[in-house]
Structure formats: C-alpha cells, structure tokens
Short mmCIF file of C-alpha atoms in Angstrom, two decimals:
data_model
loop_
_atom_site.label_atom_id
_atom_site.label_comp_id
_atom_site.label_asym_id
_atom_site.label_seq_id
_atom_site.Cartn_x
_atom_site.Cartn_y
_atom_site.Cartn_z
CA MET A 210 -0.27 4.00 4.13
CA HIS A 211 -3.44 4.93 6.19
CA PHE A 212 -3.28 6.34 9.86
CA SER A 213 -5.61 6.91 12.16
CA ILE A 214 -5.68 7.44 16.59
CA PRO A 215 -9.26 5.64 16.61
CA GLU A 216 -8.10 5.75 20.35
CA THR A 217 -7.41 6.89 24.17
CA GLU A 218 -6.48 5.41 26.95
CA VAL A 219 -5.84 5.37 29.94
CA ARG A 220 -3.19 3.72 31.70
CA SER A 221 -0.14 3.46 34.44
CA GLY A 222 2.35 5.14 34.54
CA ASP A 223 6.72 4.12 36.00
CA ASN A 224 5.57 6.12 39.20
CA GLY A 225 1.85 4.90 39.47
CA SER A 226 0.55 8.10 38.10
CA THR A 227 -1.87 7.39 34.76
CA TYR A 228 -1.76 9.23 31.93
CA VAL A 229 -3.75 9.70 28.20
CA ALA A 230 -2.12 7.12 25.87
CA TYR A 231 -2.88 6.90 21.58
CA ASN A 232 -3.60 5.13 19.82
CA ILE A 233 -2.19 5.68 16.16
CA HIS A 234 -3.38 2.90 13.98
CA VAL A 235 -1.90 2.21 10.69
CA ASN A 236 -5.07 -0.14 8.32
CA GLY A 237 -7.06 0.35 11.06
CA VAL A 238 -3.80 -2.38 12.89
CA LEU A 239 -2.56 -0.53 16.38
CA HIS A 240 0.48 0.22 15.01
CA CYS A 241 2.05 2.11 18.57
CA ARG A 242 0.82 4.30 21.93
CA VAL A 243 2.45 7.40 23.29
CA ARG A 244 2.28 10.42 24.74
CA TYR A 245 1.19 13.84 23.89
CA SER A 246 4.13 15.18 25.35
CA GLN A 247 6.47 12.15 22.94
CA LEU A 248 4.17 14.00 20.56
CA LEU A 249 5.15 17.41 21.61
CA GLY A 250 9.00 16.36 22.43
CA LEU A 251 8.79 15.05 18.37
CA HIS A 252 6.75 18.35 17.15
CA GLU A 253 9.67 20.14 18.49
CA GLN A 254 11.78 18.91 17.24
CA ILE A 255 10.44 19.11 13.15
CA LYS A 256 9.89 22.91 14.20
CA LYS A 257 13.73 22.89 14.90
CA GLU A 258 15.05 21.15 11.60
CA TYR A 259 12.35 22.14 8.57
CA GLY A 260 11.67 25.97 11.14
CA SER A 261 7.69 27.04 12.21
CA ASN A 262 6.24 28.48 9.08
CA VAL A 263 6.89 24.23 7.32
CA VAL A 264 5.40 22.73 10.01
CA PRO A 265 1.02 22.42 11.29
CA ASN A 266 -0.22 23.98 14.36
CA PHE A 267 0.09 21.94 17.44
CA PRO A 268 -2.95 21.59 19.58
CA PRO A 269 -0.90 22.94 22.65
CA LYS A 270 -0.29 22.06 26.25
CA LYS A 271 -3.05 22.34 28.91
CA ILE A 272 -2.40 23.82 32.57
CA PHE A 273 -5.78 21.65 34.64
CA THR A 274 -6.01 17.74 34.21
CA LEU A 275 -8.18 17.22 30.89
CA THR A 276 -11.58 16.77 30.97
CA PRO A 277 -13.13 13.03 29.14
CA ALA A 278 -14.72 15.71 26.04
CA GLU A 279 -11.28 17.20 25.97
CA VAL A 280 -9.18 14.37 26.33
CA GLU A 281 -11.43 13.69 22.87
CA GLN A 282 -11.35 16.96 21.27
CA ARG A 283 -7.08 16.78 21.66
CA ARG A 284 -7.43 13.11 19.96
CA GLU A 285 -9.23 14.75 17.25
CA GLN A 286 -6.15 17.09 16.74
CA LEU A 287 -3.73 15.09 16.94
CA GLU A 288 -4.58 13.12 14.69
CA LYS A 289 -5.46 15.74 12.24
CA TYR A 290 -2.03 17.74 12.91
CA MET A 291 -0.18 14.40 12.55
CA GLN A 292 -1.81 13.18 8.67
CA ALA A 293 -0.85 16.95 7.71
CA VAL A 294 2.80 16.20 8.93
CA ARG A 295 2.10 12.69 7.32
CA GLN A 296 0.99 14.71 3.67
CA HIS A 297 4.16 17.31 3.42
CA PRO A 298 6.49 16.14 1.02
CA LEU A 299 9.31 17.49 3.34
CA LEU A 300 8.21 15.88 6.12
CA GLY A 301 6.11 12.86 6.14
CA ALA A 302 9.01 11.61 4.41
CA SER A 303 11.49 12.84 6.72
CA ASP A 304 13.74 9.90 9.11
CA LEU A 305 13.28 12.66 11.84
CA PHE A 306 9.41 11.44 11.18
CA ASN A 307 9.40 7.68 10.09
CA SER A 308 12.81 6.74 12.79
CA PHE A 309 9.60 7.89 15.91
CA LEU A 310 7.24 5.63 14.12
CA ARG A 311 9.83 3.24 14.35
CA LYS A 312 11.04 3.55 17.97
CA ALA A 313 7.32 3.68 19.11
CA GLN A 314 6.26 0.53 18.12
CA GLN A 315 8.82 -1.56 19.03
CA GLU A 316 8.19 0.71 22.65
CA THR A 317 4.54 -0.62 22.47
CA GLN A 318 5.20 -4.25 21.75
CA GLN A 319 7.31 -3.72 24.49
CA ILE A 320 10.23 -6.40 21.75
CA PRO A 321 13.52 -6.21 23.19
CA THR A 322 17.00 -4.84 20.70
CA GLU A 323 17.59 -8.18 20.36
CA GLU A 324 18.70 -10.76 17.84
CA ALA A 325 16.24 -13.03 15.83
CA ALA A 326 15.19 -15.31 12.78
CA LEU A 327 12.88 -13.54 10.42
CA ASP A 328 10.82 -16.10 7.50
CA ILE A 329 10.62 -14.17 4.47
CA CYS A 330 8.84 -16.32 1.77
CA LEU A 331 9.25 -16.58 -2.05
CA CYS A 332 6.48 -17.13 -3.88
CA SER A 333 7.97 -20.55 -5.12
CA GLY A 334 6.56 -21.65 -1.89
CA PRO A 335 9.77 -22.42 -0.02
CA LYS A 336 10.61 -19.78 2.87
CA LEU A 337 14.46 -18.30 3.46
CA THR A 338 15.44 -17.27 7.11
CA VAL A 339 17.30 -13.73 8.12
CA HIS A 340 19.29 -13.97 10.69
CA ILE A 341 18.66 -9.77 11.75
CA LEU A 342 18.14 -7.86 14.31
CA THR A 343 14.81 -6.80 15.91
CA SER A 344 14.56 -3.39 15.86
CA ASP A 345 16.51 -3.47 11.45
CA GLN A 346 13.76 -1.28 9.52
CA THR A 347 12.40 -2.62 5.96
CA GLU A 348 15.17 -1.31 4.45
CA ASP A 349 18.52 -3.72 6.39
CA VAL A 350 15.83 -6.79 6.29
CA LEU A 351 15.08 -6.39 2.61
CA GLU A 352 18.96 -6.11 1.93
CA ALA A 353 19.75 -9.31 4.41
CA VAL A 354 17.35 -11.28 1.91
CA GLY A 355 19.10 -10.09 -1.08
CA THR A 356 22.91 -10.63 -0.23
CA LYS A 357 21.00 -14.43 1.76
CA LEU A 358 19.79 -14.66 -2.22
CA ASP A 359 23.20 -13.39 -3.21
CA LEU A 360 21.22 -10.48 -4.94
CA PRO A 361 23.07 -8.19 -6.07
CA ASP A 362 22.92 -4.19 -4.84
CA ASP A 363 21.78 -3.03 -7.82
CA LEU A 364 18.52 -5.73 -7.85
CA VAL A 365 17.48 -5.52 -4.43
CA GLY A 366 15.08 -1.90 -5.73
CA TYR A 367 13.75 -3.87 -7.62
CA PHE A 368 11.85 -6.39 -4.87
CA SER A 369 9.56 -5.27 -2.04
CA LEU A 370 8.38 -6.48 1.41
CA PHE A 371 4.85 -7.24 1.46
CA LEU A 372 2.57 -8.55 4.30
CA VAL A 373 0.14 -10.85 3.55
CA HIS A 374 -2.45 -12.71 5.25
CA GLU A 375 -2.79 -16.64 3.91
CA GLY A 376 -6.75 -17.78 4.01
CA VAL A 377 -6.75 -22.20 4.53
CA ASP A 378 -8.58 -22.58 1.47
CA GLY A 379 -5.00 -21.35 0.19
CA SER A 380 -5.08 -17.47 -0.84
CA LEU A 381 -3.57 -15.13 -0.68
CA THR A 382 -4.80 -11.21 0.69
CA PHE A 383 -2.18 -8.83 0.42
CA VAL A 384 -2.80 -6.09 3.21
CA ARG A 385 -0.60 -3.42 2.49
CA LYS A 386 3.41 -3.51 0.90
CA LEU A 387 6.00 -3.14 4.62
CA GLN A 388 7.49 0.67 4.78
CA GLU A 389 10.75 2.26 5.97
CA PHE A 390 8.70 3.06 9.54
CA GLU A 391 8.66 -0.02 10.61
CA LEU A 392 9.91 -3.07 11.29
CA PRO A 393 9.92 -5.97 10.26
CA TYR A 394 9.48 -8.46 12.86
CA VAL A 395 7.75 -6.61 15.02
CA SER A 396 5.29 -6.12 12.51
CA ILE A 397 4.39 -10.07 11.84
CA THR A 398 5.44 -10.36 15.91
CA SER A 399 2.65 -8.70 16.85
CA LEU A 400 -0.17 -9.95 14.63
CA GLN A 401 0.62 -13.14 16.75
CA SER A 402 -0.82 -15.04 13.16
CA SER A 403 0.68 -18.14 11.74
CA GLU A 404 -1.26 -17.80 9.31
CA PHE A 405 -0.14 -14.00 7.56
CA HIS A 406 3.30 -13.84 6.43
CA ILE A 407 5.99 -11.38 4.27
CA VAL A 408 6.77 -12.47 0.69
CA LEU A 409 9.33 -10.95 -1.22
CA ARG A 410 7.97 -9.53 -5.04
CA LYS A 411 8.93 -7.88 -7.31
CA SER A 412 8.04 -4.03 -6.46
CA TYR A 413 7.61 -2.25 -9.85
CA TRP A 414 4.94 -2.31 -12.84
CA ASP A 415 6.04 -1.63 -16.24
CA MET A 416 7.53 -4.99 -18.01
CA ALA A 417 10.45 -3.10 -19.36
CA TYR A 418 12.21 -3.48 -16.38
CA ASP A 419 12.08 -6.98 -16.45
CA GLN A 420 14.91 -7.65 -18.36
CA ASP A 421 17.21 -5.45 -16.20
CA VAL A 422 15.71 -8.73 -13.69
CA MET A 423 16.24 -11.44 -16.10
CA ASP A 424 18.93 -10.78 -17.34
CA ASN A 425 20.70 -11.55 -13.89
CA ARG A 426 20.45 -15.79 -12.81
CA VAL A 427 18.53 -15.05 -9.04
CA GLY A 428 16.46 -11.73 -10.44
CA LEU A 429 15.74 -14.37 -13.47
CA ASN A 430 14.81 -17.22 -10.57
CA LEU A 431 12.72 -14.35 -8.77
CA LEU A 432 10.83 -13.41 -11.89
CA TYR A 433 10.10 -16.66 -13.05
CA ALA A 434 8.53 -18.46 -9.38
CA GLN A 435 6.14 -15.18 -8.86
CA THR A 436 5.68 -15.29 -13.42
CA VAL A 437 4.18 -19.66 -11.98
CA SER A 438 2.70 -18.60 -9.58
CA ASP A 439 0.20 -15.78 -10.45
CA ILE A 440 -0.35 -18.17 -13.43
CA GLU A 441 -0.83 -21.37 -10.66
CA ARG A 442 -3.29 -18.47 -8.42
CA GLY A 443 -5.60 -17.54 -11.43
CA TRP A 444 -4.01 -13.93 -11.61
CA ILE A 445 -3.42 -14.74 -14.77
CA LEU A 446 -5.34 -15.62 -17.66
CA VAL A 447 -3.95 -18.89 -19.93
CA ASN A 448 -6.04 -20.40 -22.58
CA LYS A 449 -4.99 -24.60 -23.01
CA ASP A 450 -3.38 -23.21 -26.33
CA GLN A 451 -0.76 -21.07 -23.98
CA GLN A 452 -1.25 -23.62 -20.87
CA ARG A 453 0.70 -26.34 -23.51
CA GLN A 454 3.29 -23.79 -24.44
CA LEU A 455 4.00 -22.40 -21.33
CA LYS A 456 4.44 -26.51 -20.01
CA SER A 457 6.37 -27.36 -22.47
CA LEU A 458 8.86 -24.07 -21.84
CA GLN A 459 8.87 -25.04 -17.94
CA GLU A 460 9.66 -28.82 -18.77
CA LYS A 461 11.94 -27.88 -21.28
CA GLY A 462 13.17 -25.30 -18.59
CA SER A 463 13.15 -22.36 -20.85
CA LYS A 464 12.74 -19.82 -18.16
CA LYS A 465 13.59 -16.78 -20.23
CA GLU A 466 11.22 -17.28 -22.88
CA PHE A 467 8.50 -18.86 -20.70
CA ILE A 468 8.54 -15.40 -18.97
CA HIS A 469 8.30 -13.85 -22.41
CA LEU A 470 4.99 -15.18 -22.96
CA ALA A 471 3.70 -14.55 -19.97
CA GLN A 472 4.15 -10.83 -20.39
CA THR A 473 1.88 -11.37 -23.83
CA LEU A 474 -1.04 -12.55 -21.40
CA LYS A 475 -4.10 -10.51 -19.56
CA TYR A 476 -3.73 -9.72 -16.21
CA TYR A 477 0.47 -10.04 -16.24
CA GLY A 478 2.09 -7.87 -13.55
CA TYR A 479 -0.84 -7.27 -11.94
CA ILE A 480 -1.66 -7.72 -8.24
CA LYS A 481 -5.05 -9.48 -7.60
CA PHE A 482 -7.20 -8.48 -5.28
CA ASP A 483 -10.58 -9.80 -2.69
CA PRO A 484 -13.93 -9.57 -3.96
CA CYS A 485 -15.52 -5.82 -3.15
CA ILE A 486 -18.09 -3.62 -3.30
CA THR A 487 -18.27 -0.65 -5.38
CA ASP A 488 -20.94 1.83 -6.95
CA PHE A 489 -19.35 1.66 -10.35
CA PRO A 490 -21.70 1.78 -12.86
CA GLU A 491 -24.39 0.27 -9.99
CA LYS A 492 -24.26 1.05 -6.32
CA GLY A 493 -23.22 -1.87 -4.28
CA CYS A 494 -21.90 -3.66 -6.77
CA GLN A 495 -19.30 -7.04 -6.47
CA VAL A 496 -16.60 -6.64 -8.10
CA ILE A 497 -13.32 -7.55 -8.14
CA VAL A 498 -10.72 -5.64 -9.22
CA SER A 499 -6.56 -6.13 -9.60
CA ALA A 500 -4.33 -3.28 -10.23
CA GLY A 501 -1.72 -3.36 -12.73
CA ASN A 502 -0.64 -2.10 -16.61
CA ASN A 503 -1.31 1.56 -15.17
CA GLU A 504 -4.65 0.87 -14.62
CA LEU A 505 -6.58 -0.33 -12.19
CA ASN A 506 -9.39 -2.99 -13.89
CA PHE A 507 -12.90 -3.82 -12.93
CA HIS A 508 -14.56 -7.17 -12.59
CA VAL A 509 -18.32 -5.73 -12.11
CA LYS A 510 -21.12 -8.03 -11.14
CA LEU A 511 -24.00 -6.25 -11.64
CA PRO A 512 -27.33 -6.18 -9.45
CA ASN A 513 -29.04 -8.16 -12.48
CA GLU A 514 -26.03 -10.58 -12.49
CA GLN A 515 -24.35 -9.86 -16.09
CA MET A 516 -20.66 -8.94 -15.53
CA LYS A 517 -19.03 -6.29 -17.09
CA GLU A 518 -15.02 -5.63 -16.93
CA GLY A 519 -13.70 -2.49 -17.71
CA SER A 520 -9.89 -0.07 -16.37
CA PHE A 521 -9.71 3.05 -15.21
CA LYS A 522 -6.42 4.38 -16.41
CA VAL A 523 -4.29 6.20 -13.56
CA THR A 524 -3.34 9.12 -16.85
CA ARG A 525 -7.55 9.63 -16.15
CA MET A 526 -7.44 9.81 -12.24
CA ARG A 527 -7.89 14.40 -11.38
CA CYS A 528 -7.48 12.91 -7.22
CA TRP A 529 -8.05 10.21 -5.15
CA ARG A 530 -8.88 9.68 -1.48
CA VAL A 531 -8.59 6.95 0.97
CA THR A 532 -11.69 7.16 3.88
CA SER A 533 -12.62 5.51 7.47
CA SER A 534 -15.18 4.41 9.11
CA GLN A 535 -16.37 3.45 12.09
CA VAL A 536 -18.38 0.16 11.70
CA PRO A 537 -20.39 -1.46 14.77
CA VAL A 538 -19.30 -5.12 14.62
CA THR A 539 -23.05 -7.13 13.58
CA ASN A 540 -24.19 -9.22 16.64
CA GLY A 541 -28.24 -8.03 16.18
CA THR A 542 -27.11 -4.64 18.06
CA THR A 543 -27.27 -0.72 16.69
CA ASN A 544 -25.46 0.39 18.91
CA PRO A 545 -23.16 3.46 18.20
CA CYS A 546 -19.81 2.49 18.50
CA GLY A 547 -19.40 4.01 21.05
CA SER A 548 -20.11 1.42 22.92
CA ALA A 549 -19.84 -1.79 20.48
CA LYS A 550 -16.58 -3.17 19.86
CA CYS A 551 -16.66 -1.52 15.78
CA ASP A 552 -14.20 -2.74 12.68
CA VAL A 553 -13.24 -0.34 10.51
CA LYS A 554 -14.41 0.09 7.16
CA LEU A 555 -11.86 1.79 4.57
CA GLU A 556 -13.02 2.91 1.37
CA LEU A 557 -10.99 4.00 -1.74
CA ALA A 558 -12.65 6.72 -4.32
CA PHE A 559 -11.04 8.18 -7.31
CA GLU A 560 -12.28 11.51 -9.65
CA TYR A 561 -12.33 10.16 -12.95
CA LEU A 562 -11.92 11.81 -16.42
CA MET A 563 -15.05 9.57 -18.58
CA SER A 564 -15.02 11.56 -21.48
CA LYS A 565 -13.99 14.94 -22.07
CA ASP A 566 -16.43 17.42 -20.01
CA ARG A 567 -17.49 14.58 -17.33
CA LEU A 568 -15.84 13.89 -13.99
CA GLN A 569 -17.00 11.15 -11.67
CA TRP A 570 -16.36 9.59 -8.44
CA VAL A 571 -16.11 6.02 -8.58
CA THR A 572 -15.24 4.04 -5.31
CA ILE A 573 -14.30 0.96 -3.61
CA THR A 574 -15.14 -0.66 0.23
CA SER A 575 -12.88 -3.19 0.72
CA GLN A 576 -10.21 -3.81 3.49
CA GLN A 577 -7.40 -3.65 0.55
CA ALA A 578 -7.99 -0.21 -0.05
CA ILE A 579 -5.00 0.94 1.37
CA MET A 580 -3.22 -2.08 -0.73
CA MET A 581 -5.16 -0.09 -4.22
CA SER A 582 -3.87 3.48 -3.32
CA ILE A 583 -0.10 2.55 -2.18
CA CYS A 584 -0.68 0.42 -6.11
CA LEU A 585 -1.87 3.78 -7.48
CA GLN A 586 1.31 5.74 -6.32
CA SER A 587 3.87 3.43 -7.06
CA MET A 588 2.25 3.63 -10.71
CA VAL A 589 2.35 7.63 -11.05
CA ASP A 590 5.93 7.78 -9.45
CA GLU A 591 7.03 5.26 -12.42
CA LEU A 592 4.96 7.06 -14.66
CA MET A 593 6.76 11.00 -13.24
CA VAL A 594 10.52 8.94 -13.56
CA LYS A 595 9.82 8.58 -17.00
CA LYS A 596 8.32 11.20 -18.27
CA SER A 597 11.18 13.15 -16.67
CA GLY A 598 13.86 11.32 -18.55
CA GLY A 599 14.48 9.87 -15.68
CA SER A 600 15.37 5.80 -15.00
CA ILE A 601 14.50 3.37 -12.16
CA LYS A 602 18.28 2.20 -11.81
CA LYS A 603 19.26 5.75 -10.72
CA VAL A 604 16.05 6.14 -8.61
CA LEU A 605 17.04 2.94 -6.67
CA LYS A 606 21.08 3.45 -6.57
CA LYS A 607 19.90 7.23 -5.04
CA ARG A 608 17.56 5.97 -2.77
CA GLN A 609 20.08 3.07 -1.57
CA GLU A 610 22.57 5.60 -1.53
CA SER A 611 21.01 7.22 0.96
CA LEU A 612 20.19 4.94 3.29
CA HIS A 613 23.80 3.39 3.96
CA ARG A 614 24.22 6.92 4.92
CA ALA A 615 21.95 6.39 7.69
CA ASP A 616 22.81 4.59 10.65
CA SER A 617 19.89 1.69 11.22
CA GLN A 618 20.32 2.12 15.55
CA GLN A 619 20.15 6.04 15.07
CA ALA A 620 17.29 5.48 13.40
CA VAL A 621 15.11 3.68 16.77
CA LYS A 622 16.16 6.00 19.10
CA SER A 623 14.31 8.78 18.31
CA PRO A 624 10.54 10.67 18.32
CA PRO A 625 6.69 9.24 16.78
CA LEU A 626 4.10 11.02 14.80
CA LEU A 627 1.89 9.62 12.03
CA GLU A 628 -0.61 10.26 8.90
CA SER A 629 -3.42 10.76 6.59
CA PRO A 630 -6.85 10.47 6.60
CA ASP A 631 -9.96 11.15 9.00
CA PRO A 632 -13.51 9.79 8.60
CA ASN A 633 -14.43 13.59 7.02
CA ARG A 634 -11.53 15.17 6.26
CA GLU A 635 -9.47 12.22 3.93
CA GLN A 636 -6.06 12.74 1.86
CA ILE A 637 -6.55 13.56 -1.39
CA VAL A 638 -3.64 12.49 -3.71
CA LYS A 639 -3.45 14.09 -7.39
CA LEU A 640 -1.48 13.79 -10.85
CA SER A 641 0.12 16.02 -12.54
CA THR A 642 0.72 13.28 -16.04
CA LYS A 643 -1.90 14.01 -19.61
CA LEU A 644 -5.37 12.02 -19.51
CA ASN A 645 -5.60 9.23 -22.21
CA SER A 646 -8.21 6.60 -22.93
CA VAL A 647 -10.17 4.12 -20.92
CA SER A 648 -11.56 1.41 -22.36
CA LEU A 649 -15.03 -0.46 -19.91
CA ARG A 650 -16.14 -2.76 -22.10
CA GLY A 651 -19.17 -5.10 -20.98
CA ILE A 652 -19.54 -9.40 -20.84
CA SER A 653 -22.23 -11.78 -20.59
CA THR A 654 -22.48 -14.04 -17.79
CA SER A 655 -22.43 -16.99 -20.75
CA ASN A 656 -19.58 -15.88 -21.99
CA SER A 657 -15.66 -16.10 -20.98
CA ALA A 658 -13.18 -13.74 -19.91
CA ASN A 659 -12.23 -13.36 -23.01
CA ASP A 660 -15.62 -12.43 -25.50
CA ILE A 661 -16.93 -9.70 -25.11
CA SER A 662 -19.94 -7.70 -26.03
CA SER A 663 -20.26 -4.58 -27.12
CA ASN A 664 -22.24 -3.52 -24.66
CA ASP A 665 -19.85 -0.48 -23.27
CA PHE A 666 -20.18 1.58 -19.65
CA HIS A 667 -18.62 4.60 -21.83
CA GLY A 668 -16.92 5.19 -25.64
CA ASN A 669 -13.03 5.65 -26.46
CA TYR A 670 -11.53 8.78 -26.01
CA ALA A 671 -8.15 10.29 -25.99
CA PHE A 672 -7.21 13.55 -24.81
CA GLU A 673 -3.13 14.55 -24.99
CA GLY A 674 -1.85 17.12 -22.90
CA ILE A 675 -5.04 18.24 -20.50
CA GLY A 676 -3.47 18.16 -16.84
CA ASP A 677 -5.05 19.02 -12.82
CA ASP A 678 -5.15 22.98 -14.62
CA ASP A 679 -7.90 22.00 -17.21
CA LEU A 680 -10.37 19.87 -14.97
#
C-alpha cells in the first residue's frame, strides 16, 4: 500500500484552540487525520514494545509555535518516519501499528461503533449483505462473509475483499485489496459513491490451490462464478471452439470440468488493469497490464501503431518500487501544486534481468500502480512459501489462529501510524528467489492475440541459482 502525508491543515480543537493536522493518504485517498501528539504517542508505545534500537528517529518536539516552514519540515519528517516504520518487517505488521490506523480512520470519518449492514458483491453479480459492526476490521468482515456463505473456516483465507470501481459501461477497476489496517464499512462509506463496491475474489495465484477450493461445494460455486465473470469480461482469452465447449459444460452444469478447461486458457486467474503508459520498449507507449502466473504481462501499442506482447517474470525482478508525485489538474495553467488543485501521479518501476549481464528499469504510469505492487508482493510471498517447503494451508491456519487471539474491539482502541514512499525516496521491495527466463514477443495489429510473429523484444534466457547477491 502507498502511504503519504501530502498536506497539512489547521483545525480547531475542543477548547477553541487550533492545531495542525497531518493528513495520511492511502493510494492518494485520505485515510485519516492525526496530530503530532498522536504520532508521538504511537512512537513511544512502539519504542516501549520493541526497543529504541528498532524504532527510527522521530521528529523532535518544539517549544515554540511552528512557523509554516517548520510545519512543512515536520510533515516531511513524519512522512519518512512512518514510511520507515511501515517498511520494517516487524513494526509494519504489528497490531499496534495497524490498530492505530483503524482507530484513526474511524475517528476521522466520525463514524461511531454500531451495528450496520454491508453489501459484498460476488463475481456472479448478486450482492451478499452481512451484518457487522462499523468498527470491524477487514478479517472480521471476511469471516462474516464466509459464515453467511457457509464457506468452511479453512477456506476463507483463500479469498480476499477488494475495493473496485464500476464504470458506466460495467467495467471493473481494481483499486486495492482491503488491508488489515482498514475498516471496510468506513472505507466504502467515506467514498460516498455508488460506483465503488467491495468484491469477494480468490486471493492466490497458483491454480494448484483451485483443487482445495473445488473440493467444497461453496468454494466450487465461488470459483466457477469468478471464472465465468472473467471470461465474460474478456480477461480470459477464448476462441470459438473453446467457447462452444465451455457453453456445453455450462448447460450440463459441469462446473469442475468448466474450470479445468478454463485453466488451460490464456490469462486464466489473471487480474487485468486499465490501459496505462509504459516506457518499455519505448517511452510513452500505451499498454494493458495483466498480473498472473507469477508475471506481469504487457500488451503494448507502439507509437507506430504496432502491437507487441511480452511477459516479465517476478523471478527475474531484482526489486521494484512505487513512487508518487503531485501534478496540477489540467486547466490550461501551469500553476505549481501549492496554489492549484493537484492529482497524484503513481508509478510502478521494477529492475529486470533482461539478459545475463543486463539489468534494466521498466516503468508503468498507472493509478493502479499500488494494486500492481500488491499483486507482485503476493506472488513472491506464494513462491517463498513453496520454496521453503511450506503450504498455503499452514500459512492461513497460523494467520487465522493469531486473528482469533486478537480482540477486534481492542484493536480499534489504540494509537495511529503509516507506511510507504514519497516522490523522492520510495519503497524498494527486494526479491530473494531464483531468476528465470523471460519471453517477449511481438505481434502485428492485423493479427489476433494468438498470432505471434518472430519479432522479439529480447531473446529467451534461463539462469539457475542467480540471486540478489549475484546482481
């Protein structure tokens, strides 16, 4: 997730005095407002819990009222502090940190804790209404959904809740996967738009796990509905013969056979992103990015109108980062962001092993850059579990046991904090898996997506046993 503190504002306190509020944004959207004293309180709690040698330095107190320049300096320092805490593997995943963010989100949106109905969309179209508390965190809501569907506890963790935006044409834009520091009811309510929904979707990439899900009736129905939806949206490529076979299986009610056939199709299990811009193979190229099968797939339109397709394997990415910058809203002027309304420009960049001795940065400019980064991270996490000989079931069971030990109401009554990059200094995620081969192929505009020409971006390479230390 991308956290920033792009702005401050002066607000009135209960006794009529004023104070500076620091606005914490997640993916360019306001998550919460906090005071310096709240963040200082969090810092002290973290220091007490984990020790001074683990916690990064915190911006010092000032005796006198801060000047505008000092407020700006403190804003930058707090942003970097929170990014450092969030990126720390221990601190960033701590309940202390996440409960602070949940409590701050609820207080900022001024939504009291009470019972409420929350609509969750299923991939097949219908909505499922669950009755929760407004202060329930993401995992609580997910469990409520599983209970309502009669999905076994050991399968609930195979699914996640995603925030999506539905276009007027019915298209879906995945905004983000709801995180542990969020209150889903507060997140969706604060957007104040019927165009945003929370969707239930599988949260793993390896289709081998499909069998675990399909062994259960409810799991089978959920996976079948998602597969049908992805095919209807064109996310999974189907030719006419395959379409006839799929239709026949649907008519027979053969859901497992339907899924097994779909597993053989191109882009099965991928998430497709909105059209965006990349600098590969040339600057300013239009591209449609899809994530799945441990890769980012590019369908690129070159400036000369030629189309090319290629895949970037996560096992050949040395690292990646997400960056943000403020850009003025286009209104015929070039005013700096200090005096004009600004949008947040997001970029995902990854360093890729193009050949044995050549690394290259590839950049994608997209408002879904964070979602792409989340996909990359979850793919790597899955690969690391497999590499260590672990199983997804054991990981999910451990997470579930730790959640049952935590009291959700207690979690909403703690202090707040933050995570991730700023425009100049961004988070870098390093991989420690082996690097494998990449295949980038070109296709002409007159050919179908399956007609690949011999016009390659780069050749095919395979290297075993190459890690970050070798780069």
